[in-house]
Coordinates of C-alpha atoms in Angstrom, one line a residue:
X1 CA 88.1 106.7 52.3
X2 CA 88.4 103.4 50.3
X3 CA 85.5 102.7 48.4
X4 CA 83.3 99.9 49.3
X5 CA 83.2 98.5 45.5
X6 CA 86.6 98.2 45.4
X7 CA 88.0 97.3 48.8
X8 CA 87.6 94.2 51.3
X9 CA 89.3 93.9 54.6
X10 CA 90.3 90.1 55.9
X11 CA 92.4 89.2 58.3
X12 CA 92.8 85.6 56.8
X13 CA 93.8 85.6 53.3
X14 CA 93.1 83.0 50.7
X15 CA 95.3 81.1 48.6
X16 CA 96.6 83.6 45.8
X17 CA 97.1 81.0 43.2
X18 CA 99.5 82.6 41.3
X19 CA 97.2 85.9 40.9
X20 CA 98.6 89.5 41.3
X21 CA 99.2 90.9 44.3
X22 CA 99.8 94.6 45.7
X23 CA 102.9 95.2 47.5
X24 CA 103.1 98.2 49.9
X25 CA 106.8 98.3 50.6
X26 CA 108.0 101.0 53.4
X27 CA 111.7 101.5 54.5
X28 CA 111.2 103.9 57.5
X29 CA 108.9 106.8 55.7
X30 CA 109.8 105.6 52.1
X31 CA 107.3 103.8 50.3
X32 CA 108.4 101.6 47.0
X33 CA 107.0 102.2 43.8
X34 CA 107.4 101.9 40.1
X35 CA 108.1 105.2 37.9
X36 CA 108.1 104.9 34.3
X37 CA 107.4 108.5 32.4
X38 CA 105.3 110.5 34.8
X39 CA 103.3 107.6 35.7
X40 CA 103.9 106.4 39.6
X41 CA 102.7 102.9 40.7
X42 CA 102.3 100.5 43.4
X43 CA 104.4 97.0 42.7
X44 CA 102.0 94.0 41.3
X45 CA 103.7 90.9 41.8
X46 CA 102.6 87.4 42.4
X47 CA 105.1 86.9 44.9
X48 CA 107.5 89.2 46.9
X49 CA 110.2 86.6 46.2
X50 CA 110.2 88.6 42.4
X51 CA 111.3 92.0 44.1
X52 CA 114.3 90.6 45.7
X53 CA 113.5 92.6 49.4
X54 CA 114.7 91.9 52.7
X55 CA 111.5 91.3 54.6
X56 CA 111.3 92.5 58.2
X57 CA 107.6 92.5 59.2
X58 CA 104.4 91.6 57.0
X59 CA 100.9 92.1 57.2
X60 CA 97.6 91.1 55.2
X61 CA 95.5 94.4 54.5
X62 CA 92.6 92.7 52.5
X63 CA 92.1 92.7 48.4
X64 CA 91.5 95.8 46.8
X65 CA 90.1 95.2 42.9
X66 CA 90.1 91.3 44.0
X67 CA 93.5 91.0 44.6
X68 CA 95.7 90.2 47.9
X69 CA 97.1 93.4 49.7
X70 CA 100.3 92.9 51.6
X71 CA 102.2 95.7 53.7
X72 CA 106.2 94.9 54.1
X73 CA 108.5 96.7 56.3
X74 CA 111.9 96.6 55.0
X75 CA 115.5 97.2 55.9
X76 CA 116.6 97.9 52.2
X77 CA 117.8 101.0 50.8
X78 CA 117.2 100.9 47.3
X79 CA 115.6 98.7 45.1
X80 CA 116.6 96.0 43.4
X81 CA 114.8 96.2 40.0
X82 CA 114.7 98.8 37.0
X83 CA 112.4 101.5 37.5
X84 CA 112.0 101.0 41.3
X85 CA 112.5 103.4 43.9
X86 CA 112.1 104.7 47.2
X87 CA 110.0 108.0 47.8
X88 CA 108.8 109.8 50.6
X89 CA 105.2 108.7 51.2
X90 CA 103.9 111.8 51.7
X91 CA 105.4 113.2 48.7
X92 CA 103.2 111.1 46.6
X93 CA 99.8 112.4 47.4
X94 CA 98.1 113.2 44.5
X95 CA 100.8 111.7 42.5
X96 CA 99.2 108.0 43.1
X97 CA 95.9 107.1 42.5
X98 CA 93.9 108.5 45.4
X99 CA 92.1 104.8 46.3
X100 CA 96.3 103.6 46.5
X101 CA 97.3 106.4 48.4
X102 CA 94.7 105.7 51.1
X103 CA 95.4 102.1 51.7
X104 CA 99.3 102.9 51.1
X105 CA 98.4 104.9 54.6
X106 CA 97.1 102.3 56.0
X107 CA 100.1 100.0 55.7
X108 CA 102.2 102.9 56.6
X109 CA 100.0 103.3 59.9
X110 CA 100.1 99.4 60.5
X111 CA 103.7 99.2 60.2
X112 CA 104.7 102.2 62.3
X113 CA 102.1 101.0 65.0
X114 CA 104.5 97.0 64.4
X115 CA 107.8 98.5 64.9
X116 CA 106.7 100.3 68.0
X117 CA 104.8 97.6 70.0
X118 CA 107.7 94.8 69.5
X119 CA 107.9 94.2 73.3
X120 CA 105.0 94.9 75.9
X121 CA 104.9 98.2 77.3
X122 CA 103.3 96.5 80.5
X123 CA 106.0 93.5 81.3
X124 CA 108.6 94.2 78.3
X125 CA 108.9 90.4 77.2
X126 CA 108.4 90.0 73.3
X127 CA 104.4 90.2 71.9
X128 CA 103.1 88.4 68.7
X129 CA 100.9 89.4 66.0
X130 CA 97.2 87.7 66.8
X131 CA 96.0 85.9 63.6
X132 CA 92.1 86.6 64.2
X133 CA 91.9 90.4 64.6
X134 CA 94.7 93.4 64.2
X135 CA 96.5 93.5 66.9
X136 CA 99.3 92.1 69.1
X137 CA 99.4 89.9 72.1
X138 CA 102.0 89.6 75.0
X139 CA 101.6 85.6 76.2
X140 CA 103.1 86.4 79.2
X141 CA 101.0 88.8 80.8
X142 CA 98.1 88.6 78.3
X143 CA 98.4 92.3 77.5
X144 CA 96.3 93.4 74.1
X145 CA 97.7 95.6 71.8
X146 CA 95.7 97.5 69.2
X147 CA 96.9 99.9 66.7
X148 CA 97.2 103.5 68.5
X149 CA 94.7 105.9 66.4
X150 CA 94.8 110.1 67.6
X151 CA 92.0 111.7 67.1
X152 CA 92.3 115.4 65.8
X153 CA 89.9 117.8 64.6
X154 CA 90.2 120.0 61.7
X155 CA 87.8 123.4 61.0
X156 CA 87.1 125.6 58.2
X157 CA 86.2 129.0 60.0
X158 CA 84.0 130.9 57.8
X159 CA 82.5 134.7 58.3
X160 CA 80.7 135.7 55.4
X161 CA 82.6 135.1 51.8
X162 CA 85.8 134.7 53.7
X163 CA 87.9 131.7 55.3
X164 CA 90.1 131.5 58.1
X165 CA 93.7 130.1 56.6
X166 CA 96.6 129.7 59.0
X167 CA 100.3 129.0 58.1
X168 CA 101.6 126.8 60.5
X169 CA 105.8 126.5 61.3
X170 CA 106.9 123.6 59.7
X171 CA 104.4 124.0 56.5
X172 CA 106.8 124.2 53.4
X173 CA 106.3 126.1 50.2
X174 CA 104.4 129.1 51.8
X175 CA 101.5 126.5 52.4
X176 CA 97.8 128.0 54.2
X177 CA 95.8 125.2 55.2
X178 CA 92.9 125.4 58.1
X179 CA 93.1 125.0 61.8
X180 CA 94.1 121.4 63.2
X181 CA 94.6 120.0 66.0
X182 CA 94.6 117.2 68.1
X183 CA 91.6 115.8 71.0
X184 CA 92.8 116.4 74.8
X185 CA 91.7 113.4 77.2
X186 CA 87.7 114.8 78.4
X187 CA 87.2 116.6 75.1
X188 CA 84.6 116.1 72.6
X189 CA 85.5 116.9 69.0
X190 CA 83.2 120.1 69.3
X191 CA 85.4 121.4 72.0
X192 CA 88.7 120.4 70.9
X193 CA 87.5 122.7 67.5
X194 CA 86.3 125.9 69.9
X195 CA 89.6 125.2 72.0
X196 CA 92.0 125.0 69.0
X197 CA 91.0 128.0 67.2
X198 CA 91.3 130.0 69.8
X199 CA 94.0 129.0 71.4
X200 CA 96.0 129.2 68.0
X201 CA 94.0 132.2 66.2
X202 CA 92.4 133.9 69.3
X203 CA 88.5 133.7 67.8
X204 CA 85.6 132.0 68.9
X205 CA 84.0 130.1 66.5
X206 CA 80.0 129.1 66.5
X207 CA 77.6 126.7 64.8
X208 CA 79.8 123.9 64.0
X209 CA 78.8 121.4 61.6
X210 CA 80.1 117.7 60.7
X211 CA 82.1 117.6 57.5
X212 CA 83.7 114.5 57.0
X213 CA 87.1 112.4 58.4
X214 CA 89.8 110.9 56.9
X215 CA 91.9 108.7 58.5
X216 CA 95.6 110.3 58.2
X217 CA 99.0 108.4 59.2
X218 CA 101.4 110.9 59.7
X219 CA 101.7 109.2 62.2
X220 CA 98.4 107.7 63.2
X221 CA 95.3 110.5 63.1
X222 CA 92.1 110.3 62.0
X223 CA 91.2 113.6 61.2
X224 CA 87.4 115.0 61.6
X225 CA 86.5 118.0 59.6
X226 CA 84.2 120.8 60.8
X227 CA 82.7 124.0 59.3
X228 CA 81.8 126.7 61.4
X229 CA 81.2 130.3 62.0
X230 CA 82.9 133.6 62.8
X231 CA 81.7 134.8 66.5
X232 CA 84.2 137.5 68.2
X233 CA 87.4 138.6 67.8
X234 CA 90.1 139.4 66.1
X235 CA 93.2 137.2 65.0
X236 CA 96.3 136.9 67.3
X237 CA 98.3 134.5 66.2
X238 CA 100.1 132.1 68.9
X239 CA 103.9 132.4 67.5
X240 CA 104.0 129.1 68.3
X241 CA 102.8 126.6 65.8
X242 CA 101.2 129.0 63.4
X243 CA 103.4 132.3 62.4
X244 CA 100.6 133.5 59.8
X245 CA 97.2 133.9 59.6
X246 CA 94.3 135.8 57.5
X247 CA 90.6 135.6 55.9
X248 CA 90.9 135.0 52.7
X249 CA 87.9 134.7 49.6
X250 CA 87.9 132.1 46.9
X251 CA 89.6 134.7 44.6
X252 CA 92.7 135.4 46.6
X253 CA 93.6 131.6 47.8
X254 CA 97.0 131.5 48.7
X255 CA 98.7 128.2 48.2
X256 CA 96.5 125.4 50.4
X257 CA 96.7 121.6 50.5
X258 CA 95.2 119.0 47.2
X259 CA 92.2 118.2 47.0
X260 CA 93.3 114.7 48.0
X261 CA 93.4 115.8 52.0
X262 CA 90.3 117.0 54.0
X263 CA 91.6 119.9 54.0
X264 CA 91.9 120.1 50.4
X265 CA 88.3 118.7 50.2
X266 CA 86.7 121.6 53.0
X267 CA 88.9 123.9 51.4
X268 CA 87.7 123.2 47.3
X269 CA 83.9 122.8 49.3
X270 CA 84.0 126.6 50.6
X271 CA 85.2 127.6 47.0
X272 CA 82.6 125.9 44.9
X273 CA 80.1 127.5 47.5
X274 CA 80.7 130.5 48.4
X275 CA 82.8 131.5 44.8
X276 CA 80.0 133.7 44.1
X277 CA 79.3 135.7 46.8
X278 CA 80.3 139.3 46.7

């Protein structure tokens, strides 16, 4: 979440003046940044004219440390200056500062949401981007477009000292990260939880309690986290999305998400608390 001290949304900037402003930079899922040594960063110009890059679409995201925020959807490869380059966005959590990351997703979410809503999905003519609010308007049959967020919940099952951990198919590096899943039309989140974990696990879970949520754009979730605990059965993997899945105690974690992710957080929460229990 972006702090409060250091983030303002507006939909109308202000003059810049000259001053320093962030540029979030995507080409398809690659966002633009500055390497030098181990260090990654964000670009600060004061105009985007100084990065030499094709400009398809552009938004206003607010000022985040007082500066102007800009996301820009590009349709160059590679960059243009020294020390620039294209990465895979997700790639760079926890390798950019946390508060960057966040609003990095944000443009990434904004942008993806842009290239898909072009023409009206109700009468196909072209829409514009309204200037008062996010979101685009078709003129022609007054259709309202806002950006599409999916809800999806996200649990840490817990019986005892032990946590449920599930390896899902297209996790890489032998990753274990918790339960996920996305809200069916008619659900509330507590359902969506009870359904998901036995649908992909085969338990039923009890006593669910409100974590947290982070909003996540790969492609456009906003995840809601969940505790909750053990009720009845034993684990049966679906074969489907997850192909692994175990109780495991804060001394035998296998490898799970950063602490950057919610499920990083719920999963570093459950180890600072229950560490000690035999």
């Amino acid at each position: 979440m972006l702090s409060r001290n250091l983030y303002d949304r507006y939909f109308i900037p202000e003059p810049a003046d000259g001053k320093p402003v962030w540029f979030f930079i995507f080409n398809g899922n690659k966002l633009l940044v500055k390497v030098t040594g181990d260090n990654i960063t964000v670009p600060v110009k004061t105009t985007i004219d100084e990065l030499k890059i094709r400009t398809l679409a552009k938004f206003y995201l607010g000022k985040l440390d007082g500066y102007d925020c800009y996301c820009i959807d590009t349709g160059d490869n590679a960059a243009t200056q020294e020390g620039m380059v294209f990465r895979k966005f997700y790639t760079l959590l926890g390798q950019i500062d946390e508060e960057i990351f966040m609003l990095a997703g944000k443009a990434y979410h904004i942008l993806n949401w842009d290239k898909k809503n072009r023409y009206c999905g109700t009468c196909g003519a072209n829409t514009e981007t309204k200037l008062d609010e996010l979101a685009k308007v078709c003129h022609k049959c007054g259709n309202i477009i806002y950006p599409k967020i999916s809800p999806a919940v996200i649990v840490a099952v817990l019986k005892g000292n032990e946590i449920l951990l599930a390896q899902a198919k297209n996790f890489k590096e032998n990753m274990y990260s918790l339960v996920a899943g996305f809200v069916e039309p008619g659900e509330t989140f507590e359902d969506c939880v009870q359904r998901e974990v036995f649908e992909e696990v085969g338990i039923k879970v009890k006593n669910l309690k409100y974590f947290g949520s982070q909003p996540w754009p790969f492609p456009d979730s906003l995840m809601v986290g969940y505790t909750a605990e053990y009720e009845s059965g034993e684990i049966l993997i679906d074969g489907n999305e997850i192909i692994s899945a175990g109780w495991f105690t804060s001394r035998n974690m296998p490898n799970t998400p950063t602490g950057g992710s919610i499920a990083g957080q719920i999963i570093n929460w459950f180890c600072k608390n229950f560490g000690n229990m035999s």
